[in-house]
Amino acid sequence: AQKITQTQPGMFVQEKEAVTLDCTYDTSDPSYGLFWYKQPSSGEMIFLIYQGSYDQQNATEGRYSLNFQKARKSANLVISASQLGDSAMYFCAMREGDGSSNTGKLIFGQGTTLQVKP
Amino acid sequence: DAGVIQSPRHEVTEMGQEVTLRCKPISGHNSLFWYRQTMMRGLELLIYFNNNVPIDDSGMPEDRFSAKMPNASFSTLKIQPSEPRDSAVYFCASSEPLAKKQYFGPGTRLTVT
């Protein structure tokens, strides 16, 4: 069965520094997608970044990058140059299948709370 | 362009009452998802639809929960009768065909007393 694990309940980072949020996953499907979402205190879920299992390069979106290590089944989120507005809960999620074969279902990890210190 | 719209944003009801949550997906999106978020269980997928057809409802906790999608622009999640343990934030999300990401609505915070 597919599973997402985020082992860091809470993290602190100094403003302007980089931070890595850990995510490991388990699936028997060779085709899958990995996602990171941000949930600020206001409650909405904001899509950050996506990595497909067959993508050759690590995904990047502005200050966000995904450190994808397929053999280790890890998909860590790296936030560079942290800002106070980055303080939020961060969720890693996985979807089995990709492209036309994707199931649509997202399975979420338990989340990591990030606090950025001024 | 409007995002996913959910109503109501907050709902407080008494145990035993019927609760109906509503969702309007983004126009053109053919997949719709209902999630529930609690402190204990995190974010769980309850049910999802493709082209208005329920594909997987294995996450629906009990028969008290039901969901419908009568057309491409509207879906409901109904709880009857409601119980205090149903208190949670319920999210609706939608996505385009073969899309890589889901767009979430603002959520409905349900409190059952």
XYZ file of N, CA and C in Angstrom:
693
model
N 0.839 -1.196 0.000
C 0.000 0.000 0.000
C 0.879 1.252 0.000
N 0.391 2.259 -0.651
C 1.185 3.477 -0.719
C 1.149 4.207 0.609
N 2.259 4.898 0.891
C 2.382 5.570 2.173
C 3.332 6.745 2.025
N 3.029 7.813 2.732
C 3.882 9.000 2.762
C 4.289 9.261 4.205
N 5.563 9.495 4.439
C 6.044 9.729 5.791
C 6.804 11.048 5.867
N 6.358 11.892 6.781
C 7.088 13.118 7.089
C 7.473 13.019 8.553
N 8.766 12.900 8.815
C 9.240 12.580 10.161
C 9.464 13.812 11.031
N 9.368 14.990 10.453
C 9.637 16.221 11.204
C 8.326 16.913 11.530
N 7.837 16.803 12.758
C 6.593 17.492 13.085
C 6.750 19.008 13.022
N 7.928 19.502 13.438
C 8.154 20.932 13.449
C 9.603 21.260 13.123
N 9.775 22.388 12.438
C 11.114 22.835 12.056
C 11.199 24.342 12.265
N 12.412 24.796 12.624
C 12.681 26.225 12.709
C 13.787 26.563 11.710
N 13.701 27.753 11.149
C 14.770 28.220 10.254
C 14.905 29.721 10.417
N 16.112 30.188 10.305
C 16.361 31.622 10.372
C 16.016 32.244 9.027
N 15.413 33.410 9.088
C 15.089 34.143 7.856
C 16.324 34.235 6.967
N 16.100 34.050 5.672
C 17.110 34.134 4.607
C 17.956 32.868 4.482
N 17.791 31.926 5.395
C 18.525 30.670 5.258
C 17.682 29.658 4.487
N 18.339 28.588 4.053
C 17.646 27.506 3.363
C 17.208 26.452 4.374
N 16.152 25.727 4.025
C 15.659 24.668 4.908
C 15.190 23.499 4.044
N 15.378 22.307 4.573
C 14.943 21.089 3.876
C 13.890 20.378 4.713
N 12.781 20.094 4.091
C 11.700 19.349 4.737
C 11.689 17.934 4.152
N 11.715 16.953 5.034
C 11.879 15.571 4.591
C 10.558 14.905 4.231
N 10.636 14.021 3.241
C 9.485 13.234 2.836
C 9.978 11.919 2.249
N 9.497 10.820 2.769
C 9.769 9.525 2.150
C 8.437 8.888 1.777
N 8.486 8.020 0.798
C 7.257 7.430 0.296
C 7.470 5.953 0.024
N 6.372 5.277 -0.104
C 6.426 3.853 -0.404
C 5.315 3.529 -1.388
N 5.671 2.909 -2.486
C 4.695 2.491 -3.481
C 5.297 1.384 -4.312
N 4.444 0.535 -4.827
C 4.902 -0.527 -5.725
C 4.647 -0.165 -7.185
N 4.014 0.974 -7.392
C 3.712 1.418 -8.752
C 4.941 2.124 -9.318
N 5.424 1.737 -10.494
C 6.606 2.405 -11.060
C 6.308 3.822 -11.547
N 5.038 4.124 -11.701
C 4.637 5.430 -12.195
C 3.852 6.154 -11.106
N 4.356 7.308 -10.707
C 3.690 8.047 -9.634
C 4.104 9.513 -9.698
N 3.383 10.328 -8.969
C 3.697 11.740 -8.878
C 3.839 12.152 -7.426
N 4.713 13.078 -7.178
C 4.952 13.571 -5.826
C 4.680 15.076 -5.782
N 4.060 15.514 -4.719
C 3.602 16.893 -4.606
C 3.999 17.458 -3.246
N 4.132 18.766 -3.237
C 4.226 19.491 -1.977
C 3.178 20.599 -1.987
N 2.471 20.680 -0.853
C 1.478 21.736 -0.654
C 1.839 22.497 0.617
N 1.480 23.777 0.615
C 1.685 24.647 1.775
C 0.316 25.000 2.349
N 0.206 24.945 3.668
C -1.040 25.349 4.318
C -0.724 26.402 5.375
N -0.921 27.673 5.049
C -0.700 28.710 6.051
C -1.794 28.680 7.111
N -1.650 29.538 8.095
C -2.603 29.530 9.209
C -4.024 29.855 8.757
N -4.163 30.495 7.618
C -5.494 30.805 7.100
C -6.230 29.566 6.611
N -5.495 28.465 6.392
C -6.147 27.192 6.123
C -6.167 26.703 4.684
N -5.929 27.583 3.724
C -6.024 27.098 2.341
C -4.836 26.213 1.996
N -5.022 25.370 1.006
C -3.964 24.467 0.536
C -3.397 25.047 -0.756
N -2.107 25.329 -0.746
C -1.459 25.982 -1.882
C -0.457 25.022 -2.506
N -0.643 24.726 -3.790
C 0.278 23.858 -4.507
C 1.631 24.544 -4.660
N 2.707 23.796 -4.391
C 4.047 24.362 -4.515
C 4.826 23.775 -5.679
N 4.872 22.434 -5.753
C 5.801 21.821 -6.694
C 5.396 20.376 -6.948
N 5.739 19.892 -8.139
C 5.399 18.523 -8.554
C 6.627 17.843 -9.156
N 6.748 16.536 -8.871
C 7.817 15.716 -9.464
C 7.213 14.408 -9.947
N 7.384 14.103 -11.218
C 6.939 12.827 -11.744
C 8.031 11.779 -11.574
N 7.623 10.537 -11.425
C 8.598 9.482 -11.141
C 9.576 9.266 -12.291
N 9.182 9.653 -13.498
C 10.058 9.470 -14.652
C 10.791 10.739 -15.059
N 10.555 11.789 -14.312
C 11.245 13.042 -14.633
C 12.741 12.878 -14.385
N 13.522 13.316 -15.348
C 14.967 13.142 -15.257
C 15.617 14.155 -14.335
N 15.023 15.325 -14.262
C 15.608 16.378 -13.443
C 14.735 16.682 -12.243
N 15.379 17.167 -11.197
C 14.626 17.593 -10.019
C 13.796 18.824 -10.368
N 12.577 18.841 -9.844
C 11.679 19.962 -10.117
C 12.108 21.205 -9.347
N 11.909 22.350 -9.965
C 12.158 23.624 -9.295
C 11.033 24.579 -9.642
N 10.654 25.395 -8.648
C 9.643 26.429 -8.835
C 10.057 27.604 -7.972
N 10.748 28.559 -8.578
C 11.187 29.720 -7.812
C 12.123 29.323 -6.689
N 11.755 29.663 -5.454
C 12.601 29.335 -4.302
C 12.429 27.892 -3.824
N 11.509 27.167 -4.463
C 11.253 25.791 -4.067
C 11.947 24.824 -5.024
N 12.577 23.828 -4.473
C 13.124 22.751 -5.296
C 12.855 21.431 -4.591
N 12.771 20.399 -5.394
C 12.474 19.082 -4.843
C 13.696 18.203 -5.049
N 14.245 17.711 -3.972
C 15.403 16.809 -4.022
C 14.877 15.387 -4.123
N 14.777 14.912 -5.356
C 14.171 13.619 -5.637
C 15.248 12.553 -5.716
N 15.190 11.597 -4.778
C 16.131 10.476 -4.779
C 15.312 9.198 -4.882
N 15.158 8.754 -6.114
C 14.229 7.668 -6.409
C 14.609 6.368 -5.711
N 15.895 6.038 -5.714
C 16.333 4.773 -5.106
C 16.053 4.763 -3.609
N 16.145 5.922 -3.003
C 15.888 6.026 -1.561
C 14.423 6.322 -1.268
N 13.645 6.519 -2.303
C 12.222 6.855 -2.165
C 12.049 8.076 -1.270
N 12.791 9.106 -1.604
C 12.642 10.338 -0.854
C 12.390 11.503 -1.800
N 11.654 12.484 -1.323
C 11.279 13.645 -2.133
C 11.277 14.866 -1.225
N 12.449 15.286 -0.831
C 12.551 16.375 0.131
C 12.347 17.732 -0.537
N 11.678 18.618 0.173
C 11.450 19.979 -0.311
C 12.532 20.892 0.245
N 13.150 21.641 -0.638
C 14.152 22.621 -0.227
C 13.592 24.015 -0.495
N 13.572 24.823 0.544
C 13.152 26.213 0.410
C 14.392 27.074 0.606
N 14.733 27.828 -0.396
C 15.912 28.681 -0.293
C 15.499 30.078 0.166
N 16.427 30.758 0.807
C 16.203 32.153 1.220
C 14.857 32.309 1.919
N 14.683 31.624 3.027
C 13.400 31.612 3.736
C 12.903 33.017 4.047
N 11.602 33.155 3.978
C 10.942 34.420 4.296
C 9.937 34.187 5.420
N 9.592 35.255 6.114
C 8.642 35.112 7.217
C 7.317 34.520 6.745
N 6.950 34.839 5.516
C 5.703 34.322 4.967
C 5.737 32.830 4.655
N 6.901 32.223 4.772
C 7.006 30.783 4.553
C 6.541 29.992 5.774
N 6.336 30.666 6.890
C 5.854 29.971 8.092
C 4.486 29.375 7.808
N 4.385 28.063 7.910
C 3.160 27.357 7.531
C 3.352 25.868 7.798
N 2.292 25.115 7.539
C 2.383 23.656 7.533
C 2.651 23.234 6.095
N 3.531 22.247 5.918
C 3.883 21.764 4.594
C 3.555 20.278 4.501
N 2.846 19.935 3.444
C 2.425 18.551 3.241
C 3.061 17.984 1.983
N 3.585 16.788 2.127
C 4.042 15.991 1.001
C 2.902 15.052 0.618
N 2.734 14.817 -0.666
C 1.649 13.948 -1.108
C 2.100 13.139 -2.311
N 1.451 12.026 -2.532
C 1.793 11.145 -3.644
C 0.524 10.714 -4.361
N 0.677 10.545 -5.662
C -0.417 10.029 -6.471
C 0.138 8.893 -7.309
N -0.490 7.734 -7.224
C -0.026 6.601 -8.003
C -0.461 6.776 -9.446
N 0.373 6.328 -10.366
C 0.096 6.531 -11.770
C 0.506 7.939 -12.159
N 0.703 8.174 -13.419
C 1.080 9.494 -13.900
C 0.508 9.666 -15.294
N 0.312 10.890 -15.686
C -0.264 11.151 -16.987
C -1.621 10.493 -17.112
N -1.822 9.786 -18.212
C -3.136 9.205 -18.474
C -3.455 8.035 -17.557
N -2.452 7.517 -16.860
C -2.709 6.350 -16.004
C -2.897 6.735 -14.553
N -2.909 8.016 -14.269
C -2.961 8.356 -12.849
C -4.334 8.114 -12.262
N -4.333 7.721 -10.998
C -5.585 7.389 -10.318
C -6.303 8.640 -9.837
N -5.592 9.745 -9.759
C -6.184 10.966 -9.249
C -6.095 11.097 -7.753
N -5.992 9.993 -7.026
C -6.004 10.031 -5.568
C -4.685 10.560 -5.036
N -4.763 11.536 -4.153
C -3.597 12.026 -3.442
C -3.583 11.443 -2.037
N -2.442 10.892 -1.651
C -2.241 10.431 -0.280
C -1.270 11.404 0.377
N -1.653 11.952 1.518
C -0.863 12.991 2.164
C -0.086 12.455 3.356
N 1.075 13.068 3.596
C 1.796 12.840 4.835
C 1.159 13.632 5.962
N 1.717 13.508 7.153
C 1.139 14.155 8.325
C 1.491 15.631 8.412
N 2.450 16.068 7.627
C 2.780 17.480 7.597
C 3.931 17.858 8.504
N 4.604 18.944 8.137
C 5.684 19.535 8.928
C 5.366 21.010 9.117
N 5.396 21.451 10.367
C 5.181 22.869 10.645
C 6.515 23.595 10.596
N 6.602 24.568 9.740
C 7.829 25.358 9.593
C 7.608 26.738 10.187
N 8.538 27.134 11.034
C 8.514 28.502 11.566
C 9.796 29.203 11.163
N 9.632 30.363 10.546
C 10.772 31.153 10.122
C 10.994 32.258 11.143
N 12.193 32.310 11.681
C 12.528 33.303 12.708
C 13.159 34.535 12.075
N 12.740 35.719 12.540
C 13.341 36.945 11.979
C 14.760 37.155 12.512
N -10.179 34.671 -12.817
C -10.745 33.328 -12.896
C -10.980 32.813 -11.486
N -12.215 32.452 -11.159
C -12.533 32.004 -9.818
C -11.917 30.643 -9.582
N -11.498 30.422 -8.357
C -10.975 29.123 -7.997
C -12.103 28.195 -7.604
N -11.766 27.136 -6.880
C -12.777 26.226 -6.366
C -13.562 26.963 -5.271
N -14.869 26.879 -5.373
C -15.725 27.595 -4.424
C -16.420 26.593 -3.518
N -16.339 26.833 -2.223
C -17.006 25.965 -1.259
C -17.929 26.796 -0.385
N -19.050 26.192 -0.040
C -19.954 26.851 0.891
C -20.636 25.804 1.759
N -20.977 26.152 2.997
C -20.553 27.378 3.661
C -19.082 27.296 4.066
N -18.516 28.380 4.505
C -17.128 28.371 4.983
C -17.053 27.828 6.409
N -18.100 28.087 7.168
C -18.182 27.580 8.537
C -19.588 27.049 8.771
N -19.657 25.938 9.490
C -20.957 25.349 9.803
C -20.901 24.807 11.213
N -21.841 25.247 12.015
C -21.962 24.709 13.372
C -23.339 24.089 13.473
N -23.395 22.848 13.888
C -24.670 22.159 13.950
C -24.706 21.240 15.161
N -25.880 20.803 15.480
C -26.030 19.892 16.617
C -26.021 18.441 16.136
N -25.547 17.606 17.000
C -25.520 16.176 16.712
C -26.893 15.699 16.256
N -26.885 14.891 15.212
C -28.138 14.353 14.702
C -28.696 15.113 13.521
N -28.222 16.319 13.320
C -28.725 17.128 12.211
C -28.045 16.730 10.898
N -28.739 17.020 9.820
C -28.169 16.801 8.484
C -27.315 17.987 8.090
N -26.176 17.704 7.490
C -25.261 18.750 7.042
C -24.978 18.536 5.561
N -25.053 19.610 4.798
C -24.724 19.533 3.366
C -23.649 20.551 3.039
N -22.539 20.050 2.517
C -21.445 20.905 2.087
C -21.458 20.974 0.561
N -21.140 22.128 0.033
C -21.258 22.347 -1.405
C -19.932 22.747 -2.028
N -19.779 22.389 -3.275
C -18.526 22.685 -3.982
C -18.812 22.986 -5.445
N -18.181 24.033 -5.923
C -18.209 24.349 -7.355
C -16.769 24.267 -7.851
N -16.476 23.311 -8.731
C -15.089 23.182 -9.210
C -14.759 24.267 -10.224
N -13.506 24.353 -10.559
C -13.064 25.279 -11.587
C -13.627 24.814 -12.938
N -14.137 25.752 -13.699
C -14.729 25.422 -14.989
C -13.704 24.721 -15.888
N -14.144 23.612 -16.490
C -13.246 22.857 -17.366
C -12.530 21.715 -16.683
N -12.560 21.694 -15.356
C -11.936 20.596 -14.627
C -12.901 19.417 -14.593
N -12.381 18.224 -14.878
C -13.287 17.075 -14.948
C -13.128 16.134 -13.760
N -12.200 16.440 -12.873
C -12.031 15.608 -11.674
C -12.321 16.446 -10.436
N -13.039 15.845 -9.502
C -13.385 16.538 -8.267
C -13.139 15.620 -7.085
N -12.567 16.190 -6.036
C -12.141 15.409 -4.881
C -12.698 16.042 -3.603
N -13.104 15.197 -2.677
C -13.479 15.641 -1.336
C -12.478 15.072 -0.333
N -11.897 15.963 0.476
C -10.953 15.575 1.512
C -11.480 16.044 2.870
N -11.003 15.364 3.906
C -11.301 15.778 5.270
C -9.984 15.929 6.019
N -9.875 16.997 6.809
C -8.658 17.232 7.578
C -8.986 17.325 9.055
N -8.355 16.473 9.854
C -8.471 16.513 11.308
C -7.075 16.443 11.914
N -6.976 16.838 13.159
C -5.684 16.768 13.837
C -5.230 15.324 13.963
N -6.167 14.444 14.251
C -5.796 13.048 14.519
C -5.429 12.287 13.250
N -6.148 12.529 12.181
C -5.993 11.689 10.989
C -5.373 12.431 9.808
N -5.119 13.727 9.996
C -4.524 14.479 8.902
C -5.496 14.670 7.753
N -4.960 14.725 6.543
C -5.764 14.916 5.334
C -6.095 13.563 4.725
N -7.382 13.300 4.571
C -7.821 12.024 4.010
C -8.713 12.282 2.808
N -8.515 11.488 1.755
C -9.417 11.545 0.625
C -10.683 10.766 0.955
N -11.823 11.396 0.788
C -13.097 10.725 1.062
C -13.640 10.069 -0.202
N -13.699 10.835 -1.288
C -14.275 10.338 -2.528
C -13.777 11.206 -3.660
N -13.715 10.633 -4.866
C -13.457 11.501 -6.000
C -14.263 11.075 -7.222
N -14.512 12.055 -8.058
C -15.327 11.895 -9.257
C -14.481 12.213 -10.496
N -14.703 11.465 -11.550
C -14.200 11.821 -12.871
C -15.410 11.955 -13.788
N -15.507 13.089 -14.466
C -16.645 13.320 -15.368
C -17.979 13.032 -14.675
N -18.101 13.502 -13.455
C -19.325 13.434 -12.645
C -19.615 12.036 -12.102
N -18.767 11.067 -12.389
C -18.998 9.697 -11.945
C -18.096 9.390 -10.753
N -18.675 8.857 -9.663
C -17.812 8.509 -8.528
C -16.876 7.359 -8.897
N -15.586 7.558 -8.684
C -14.597 6.562 -9.066
C -14.141 5.749 -7.856
N -13.943 6.414 -6.749
C -13.422 5.734 -5.569
C -14.016 6.387 -4.338
N -14.855 5.659 -3.631
C -15.445 6.187 -2.400
C -14.967 5.393 -1.187
N -13.851 4.740 -1.320
C -13.359 3.886 -0.228
C -12.991 4.683 1.015
N -12.798 5.978 0.861
C -12.461 6.808 2.011
C -13.665 7.331 2.770
N -14.851 7.124 2.251
C -16.053 7.592 2.941
C -16.202 6.776 4.228
N -16.230 7.446 5.365
C -16.130 6.715 6.626
C -17.305 5.805 6.945
N -18.502 6.253 6.644
C -19.665 5.453 7.016
C -20.812 5.759 6.071
N -21.867 4.974 6.234
C -23.058 5.217 5.403
C -23.702 6.563 5.694
N -23.317 7.168 6.769
C -23.875 8.489 7.083
C -23.380 9.542 6.082
N -22.308 9.223 5.409
C -21.719 10.141 4.440
C -22.158 9.758 3.031
N -22.541 10.761 2.254
C -22.853 10.518 0.852
C -22.422 11.730 0.040
N -22.051 11.491 -1.200
C -21.623 12.576 -2.079
C -22.258 12.401 -3.446
N -22.572 13.523 -4.058
C -23.163 13.513 -5.383
C -22.498 14.569 -6.249
N -22.556 14.317 -7.543
C -22.096 15.322 -8.501
C -23.086 15.310 -9.657
N -24.171 16.043 -9.546
C -25.232 15.995 -10.556
C -24.832 16.593 -11.901
N -23.843 17.488 -11.881
C -23.347 18.050 -13.138
C -21.899 18.489 -12.958
N -21.300 18.957 -14.018
C -19.861 19.255 -14.001
C -19.503 20.452 -13.138
N -20.488 21.210 -12.701
C -20.162 22.431 -11.977
C -20.652 22.427 -10.531
N -21.033 21.247 -10.015
C -21.573 21.240 -8.664
C -21.461 19.868 -8.025
N -21.069 19.887 -6.761
C -21.019 18.639 -5.999
C -21.431 18.921 -4.568
N -22.007 17.904 -3.928
C -22.378 18.023 -2.520
C -21.825 16.849 -1.729
N -21.522 17.129 -0.486
C -21.150 16.100 0.476
C -22.135 16.229 1.640
N -22.841 15.153 1.895
C -23.898 15.197 2.901
C -23.561 14.260 4.047
N -23.835 14.702 5.252
C -23.663 13.870 6.443
C -25.015 13.836 7.158
N -25.536 12.641 7.320
C -26.841 12.489 7.950
C -26.936 11.145 8.654
N -27.077 11.091 9.966
C -27.026 12.215 10.889
C -25.589 12.571 11.269
N -25.356 13.816 11.601
C -24.001 14.234 11.967
C -23.675 13.842 13.410
N -22.387 13.658 13.673
C -21.896 13.301 15.002
C -20.709 14.206 15.339
N -20.435 14.387 16.634
C -19.309 15.259 17.021
C -17.986 14.852 16.376
N -17.763 13.566 16.152
C -16.495 13.133 15.557
C -16.387 13.493 14.083
N -17.441 14.016 13.507
C -17.383 14.504 12.123
C -16.796 15.908 12.050
N -16.582 16.534 13.189
C -16.019 17.881 13.205
C -14.641 17.857 12.546
N -14.457 18.703 11.547
C -13.237 18.705 10.743
C -13.325 19.847 9.752
N -12.247 20.010 8.993
C -12.291 20.896 7.824
C -12.426 20.011 6.594
N -13.416 20.305 5.782
C -13.676 19.537 4.574
C -13.258 20.363 3.366
N -12.354 19.785 2.586
C -11.855 20.456 1.395
C -12.421 19.797 0.145
N -12.707 20.625 -0.818
C -13.027 20.174 -2.163
C -11.862 20.608 -3.057
N -11.480 19.766 -3.997
C -10.412 20.104 -4.935
C -10.837 19.658 -6.325
N -10.289 20.304 -7.345
C -10.587 19.887 -8.708
C -9.320 19.927 -9.538
N -9.346 19.199 -10.650
C -8.188 19.191 -11.543
C -8.654 18.992 -12.979
N -7.785 19.426 -13.894
C -8.039 19.233 -15.322
C -7.777 17.782 -15.700
N -8.240 17.361 -16.863
C -7.904 16.024 -17.342
C -6.393 15.831 -17.421
N -5.901 14.740 -16.881
C -4.488 14.360 -16.906
C -3.597 15.397 -16.223
N -4.172 16.212 -15.372
C -3.400 17.299 -14.762
C -2.430 16.772 -13.718
N -1.416 17.552 -13.488
C -0.430 17.198 -12.480
C -0.814 17.750 -11.101
N -1.647 18.742 -11.022
C -1.953 19.282 -9.703
C -3.446 19.472 -9.509
N -3.837 19.453 -8.232
C -5.204 19.688 -7.831
C -5.294 21.074 -7.193
N -6.376 21.758 -7.510
C -6.624 23.067 -6.930
C -7.634 22.895 -5.801
N -7.264 23.380 -4.639
C -8.115 23.207 -3.466
C -8.991 24.441 -3.243
N -10.194 24.179 -2.751
C -11.044 25.255 -2.273
C -10.606 25.701 -0.895
N -11.255 26.724 -0.358
C -10.855 27.272 0.943
C -11.240 26.394 2.124
N -12.091 25.407 1.883
C -12.489 24.506 2.949
C -13.744 24.962 3.677
N -14.423 23.995 4.264
C -15.565 24.252 5.152
C -15.205 23.700 6.522
N -15.222 24.570 7.506
C -14.944 24.120 8.877
C -16.254 23.723 9.523
N -16.394 22.421 9.795
C -17.628 21.875 10.375
C -17.407 21.580 11.844
N -18.314 22.084 12.665
C -18.311 21.778 14.093
C -19.649 21.179 14.451
N -19.616 19.966 14.986
C -20.837 19.287 15.415
C -20.813 19.205 16.939
N -21.804 19.813 17.563
C -21.829 19.862 19.043
C -22.792 18.835 19.622
